[in-house]
mmCIF file of C-alpha atoms in Angstrom:
data_model
loop_
_atom_site.group_PDB
_atom_site.id
_atom_site.type_symbol
_atom_site.label_atom_id
_atom_site.label_comp_id
_atom_site.label_asym_id
_atom_site.label_seq_id
_atom_site.Cartn_x
_atom_site.Cartn_y
_atom_site.Cartn_z
ATOM 1 C CA UNK H 1 43.354 10.718 -17.522
ATOM 2 C CA UNK H 2 41.532 12.946 -20.021
ATOM 3 C CA UNK H 3 42.606 15.999 -21.980
ATOM 4 C CA UNK H 4 41.615 19.092 -19.885
ATOM 5 C CA UNK H 5 39.139 21.529 -21.379
ATOM 6 C CA UNK H 6 38.288 22.900 -17.939
ATOM 7 C CA UNK H 7 38.680 26.602 -18.112
ATOM 8 C CA UNK H 8 39.789 26.760 -14.410
ATOM 9 C CA UNK H 9 42.559 24.334 -14.998
ATOM 10 C CA UNK H 10 43.721 26.047 -18.136
ATOM 11 C CA UNK H 11 43.340 29.634 -16.608
ATOM 12 C CA UNK H 12 45.603 28.425 -13.686
ATOM 13 C CA UNK H 13 48.216 27.051 -16.143
ATOM 14 C CA UNK H 14 48.455 29.992 -18.231
ATOM 15 C CA UNK H 15 48.521 32.243 -14.978
ATOM 16 C CA UNK H 16 51.521 30.274 -13.766
ATOM 17 C CA UNK H 17 53.087 30.477 -17.228
ATOM 18 C CA UNK H 18 52.450 34.332 -17.325
ATOM 19 C CA UNK H 19 54.015 35.017 -13.864
ATOM 20 C CA UNK H 20 57.080 33.039 -14.814
ATOM 21 C CA UNK H 21 57.147 34.886 -18.242
ATOM 22 C CA UNK H 22 57.138 38.281 -16.818
ATOM 23 C CA UNK H 23 59.510 37.469 -13.900
ATOM 24 C CA UNK H 24 61.925 36.008 -16.073
ATOM 25 C CA UNK H 25 61.658 32.712 -14.232
ATOM 26 C CA UNK H 26 63.216 30.523 -16.922
ATOM 27 C CA UNK H 27 63.268 27.212 -14.783
ATOM 28 C CA UNK H 28 59.400 27.817 -14.103
ATOM 29 C CA UNK H 29 58.868 28.431 -17.953
ATOM 30 C CA UNK H 30 60.915 25.371 -18.959
ATOM 31 C CA UNK H 31 58.790 23.411 -16.529
ATOM 32 C CA UNK H 32 55.642 24.350 -18.551
ATOM 33 C CA UNK H 33 56.703 22.295 -21.456
ATOM 34 C CA UNK H 34 56.375 18.729 -22.602
ATOM 35 C CA UNK H 35 59.387 17.100 -24.302
ATOM 36 C CA UNK H 36 59.965 17.089 -27.063
ATOM 37 C CA UNK H 37 58.381 20.416 -27.944
ATOM 38 C CA UNK H 38 58.066 22.586 -30.995
ATOM 39 C CA UNK H 39 57.629 26.228 -31.736
ATOM 40 C CA UNK H 40 56.267 27.491 -35.128
ATOM 41 C CA UNK H 41 55.964 30.935 -36.523
ATOM 42 C CA UNK H 42 55.670 32.448 -40.091
ATOM 43 C CA UNK H 43 59.454 32.658 -40.763
ATOM 44 C CA UNK H 44 60.841 30.010 -38.543
ATOM 45 C CA UNK H 45 60.388 26.846 -36.457
ATOM 46 C CA UNK H 46 62.550 25.228 -33.803
ATOM 47 C CA UNK H 47 62.195 21.998 -31.771
ATOM 48 C CA UNK H 48 63.473 21.163 -28.451
ATOM 49 C CA UNK H 49 64.280 17.962 -26.771
ATOM 50 C CA UNK H 50 65.717 18.968 -23.289
ATOM 51 C CA UNK H 51 64.475 21.372 -20.653
ATOM 52 C CA UNK H 52 67.913 23.151 -21.106
ATOM 53 C CA UNK H 53 66.961 23.988 -24.634
ATOM 54 C CA UNK H 54 63.495 25.244 -23.605
ATOM 55 C CA UNK H 55 65.404 27.526 -21.061
ATOM 56 C CA UNK H 56 67.805 28.932 -23.541
ATOM 57 C CA UNK H 57 64.799 29.840 -25.984
ATOM 58 C CA UNK H 58 63.712 32.206 -23.254
ATOM 59 C CA UNK H 59 66.857 33.750 -22.189
ATOM 60 C CA UNK H 60 66.602 36.534 -24.595
ATOM 61 C CA UNK H 61 62.792 37.299 -23.711
ATOM 62 C CA UNK H 62 63.433 38.220 -20.083
ATOM 63 C CA UNK H 63 65.403 41.323 -20.744
ATOM 64 C CA UNK H 64 62.756 42.464 -23.395
ATOM 65 C CA UNK H 65 60.008 42.304 -20.800
ATOM 66 C CA UNK H 66 62.047 44.340 -18.376
ATOM 67 C CA UNK H 67 63.074 46.852 -21.003
ATOM 68 C CA UNK H 68 59.444 47.123 -21.829
ATOM 69 C CA UNK H 69 58.615 47.368 -18.114
ATOM 70 C CA UNK H 70 56.073 44.689 -18.424
ATOM 71 C CA UNK H 71 55.160 43.347 -14.986
ATOM 72 C CA UNK H 72 52.185 40.940 -15.506
ATOM 73 C CA UNK H 73 50.814 38.873 -18.110
ATOM 74 C CA UNK H 74 47.142 37.799 -18.820
ATOM 75 C CA UNK H 75 46.166 34.789 -20.937
ATOM 76 C CA UNK H 76 42.801 35.727 -22.465
ATOM 77 C CA UNK H 77 41.667 32.210 -23.512
ATOM 78 C CA UNK H 78 39.676 32.486 -26.703
ATOM 79 C CA UNK H 79 39.105 29.014 -27.670
ATOM 80 C CA UNK H 80 39.382 25.424 -26.271
ATOM 81 C CA UNK H 81 39.340 22.366 -28.651
ATOM 82 C CA UNK H 82 39.911 18.759 -27.586
ATOM 83 C CA UNK H 83 42.172 16.987 -29.957
ATOM 84 C CA UNK H 84 42.705 13.521 -28.632
ATOM 85 C CA UNK H 85 42.338 11.758 -25.382
ATOM 86 C CA UNK H 86 45.283 13.762 -23.989
ATOM 87 C CA UNK H 87 45.711 16.603 -26.301
ATOM 88 C CA UNK H 88 43.908 20.065 -26.156
ATOM 89 C CA UNK H 89 44.428 23.211 -28.551
ATOM 90 C CA UNK H 90 44.022 26.441 -26.809
ATOM 91 C CA UNK H 91 43.883 29.789 -28.574
ATOM 92 C CA UNK H 92 45.106 32.546 -26.326
ATOM 93 C CA UNK H 93 45.623 36.383 -26.670
ATOM 94 C CA UNK H 94 48.224 37.699 -24.323
ATOM 95 C CA UNK H 95 47.729 41.116 -22.689
ATOM 96 C CA UNK H 96 50.307 42.690 -20.592
ATOM 97 C CA UNK H 97 50.497 45.221 -17.673
ATOM 98 C CA UNK H 98 53.290 47.743 -17.675
ATOM 99 C CA UNK H 99 54.921 49.271 -14.526
ATOM 100 C CA UNK H 100 52.525 52.288 -14.888
ATOM 101 C CA UNK H 101 49.450 50.184 -14.799
ATOM 102 C CA UNK H 102 48.737 50.355 -18.582
ATOM 103 C CA UNK H 103 47.535 47.538 -20.627
ATOM 104 C CA UNK H 104 49.966 46.523 -23.472
ATOM 105 C CA UNK H 105 48.481 44.313 -26.084
ATOM 106 C CA UNK H 106 50.344 41.198 -26.773
ATOM 107 C CA UNK H 107 50.352 38.426 -29.430
ATOM 108 C CA UNK H 108 48.058 35.692 -30.143
ATOM 109 C CA UNK H 109 49.298 31.950 -29.880
ATOM 110 C CA UNK H 110 47.930 28.636 -30.242
ATOM 111 C CA UNK H 111 49.015 26.068 -27.780
ATOM 112 C CA UNK H 112 48.876 22.281 -28.080
ATOM 113 C CA UNK H 113 48.779 20.948 -24.622
ATOM 114 C CA UNK H 114 49.278 17.451 -23.338
ATOM 115 C CA UNK H 115 47.518 16.398 -20.198
ATOM 116 C CA UNK H 116 50.004 14.797 -17.647
ATOM 117 C CA UNK H 117 49.915 13.683 -14.218
ATOM 118 C CA UNK H 118 51.224 16.953 -13.282
ATOM 119 C CA UNK H 119 48.628 18.953 -15.210
ATOM 120 C CA UNK H 120 48.833 20.476 -18.662
ATOM 121 C CA UNK H 121 52.140 20.882 -20.489
ATOM 122 C CA UNK H 122 52.945 22.690 -23.820
ATOM 123 C CA UNK H 123 53.907 20.597 -26.631
ATOM 124 C CA UNK H 124 53.709 22.973 -29.550
ATOM 125 C CA UNK H 125 53.386 26.728 -29.640
ATOM 126 C CA UNK H 126 52.113 28.336 -32.856
ATOM 127 C CA UNK H 127 52.361 32.198 -33.377
ATOM 128 C CA UNK H 128 48.933 33.201 -34.704
ATOM 129 C CA UNK H 129 47.669 36.207 -36.679
#
């Protein structure tokens, strides 16, 4: 097994992640993460060691997406860097689509992905500028 830098594999992974995100499918979101995991932003960091903790971190996001009427998420992969035999860093610019069909710009993130037997899994999320 080797770290995936294949754009088709990464695009499929982030497509599934984006669908789960806008659908509020917390179990599917949690399933996209490796344990333990870490989220890092300018003013906070938190780690999680269970799928329940990952799920709790997304509980508040679902109502926000619904309130903003976001119905689809598209990950624009900007950069892919192999880090080690099983780790890949992926820079993503998220773009959303609202219920009126308008593009809504999202944030940029860097994801550290671990290649597993089931495919990529997120180890670390860093909110980027």
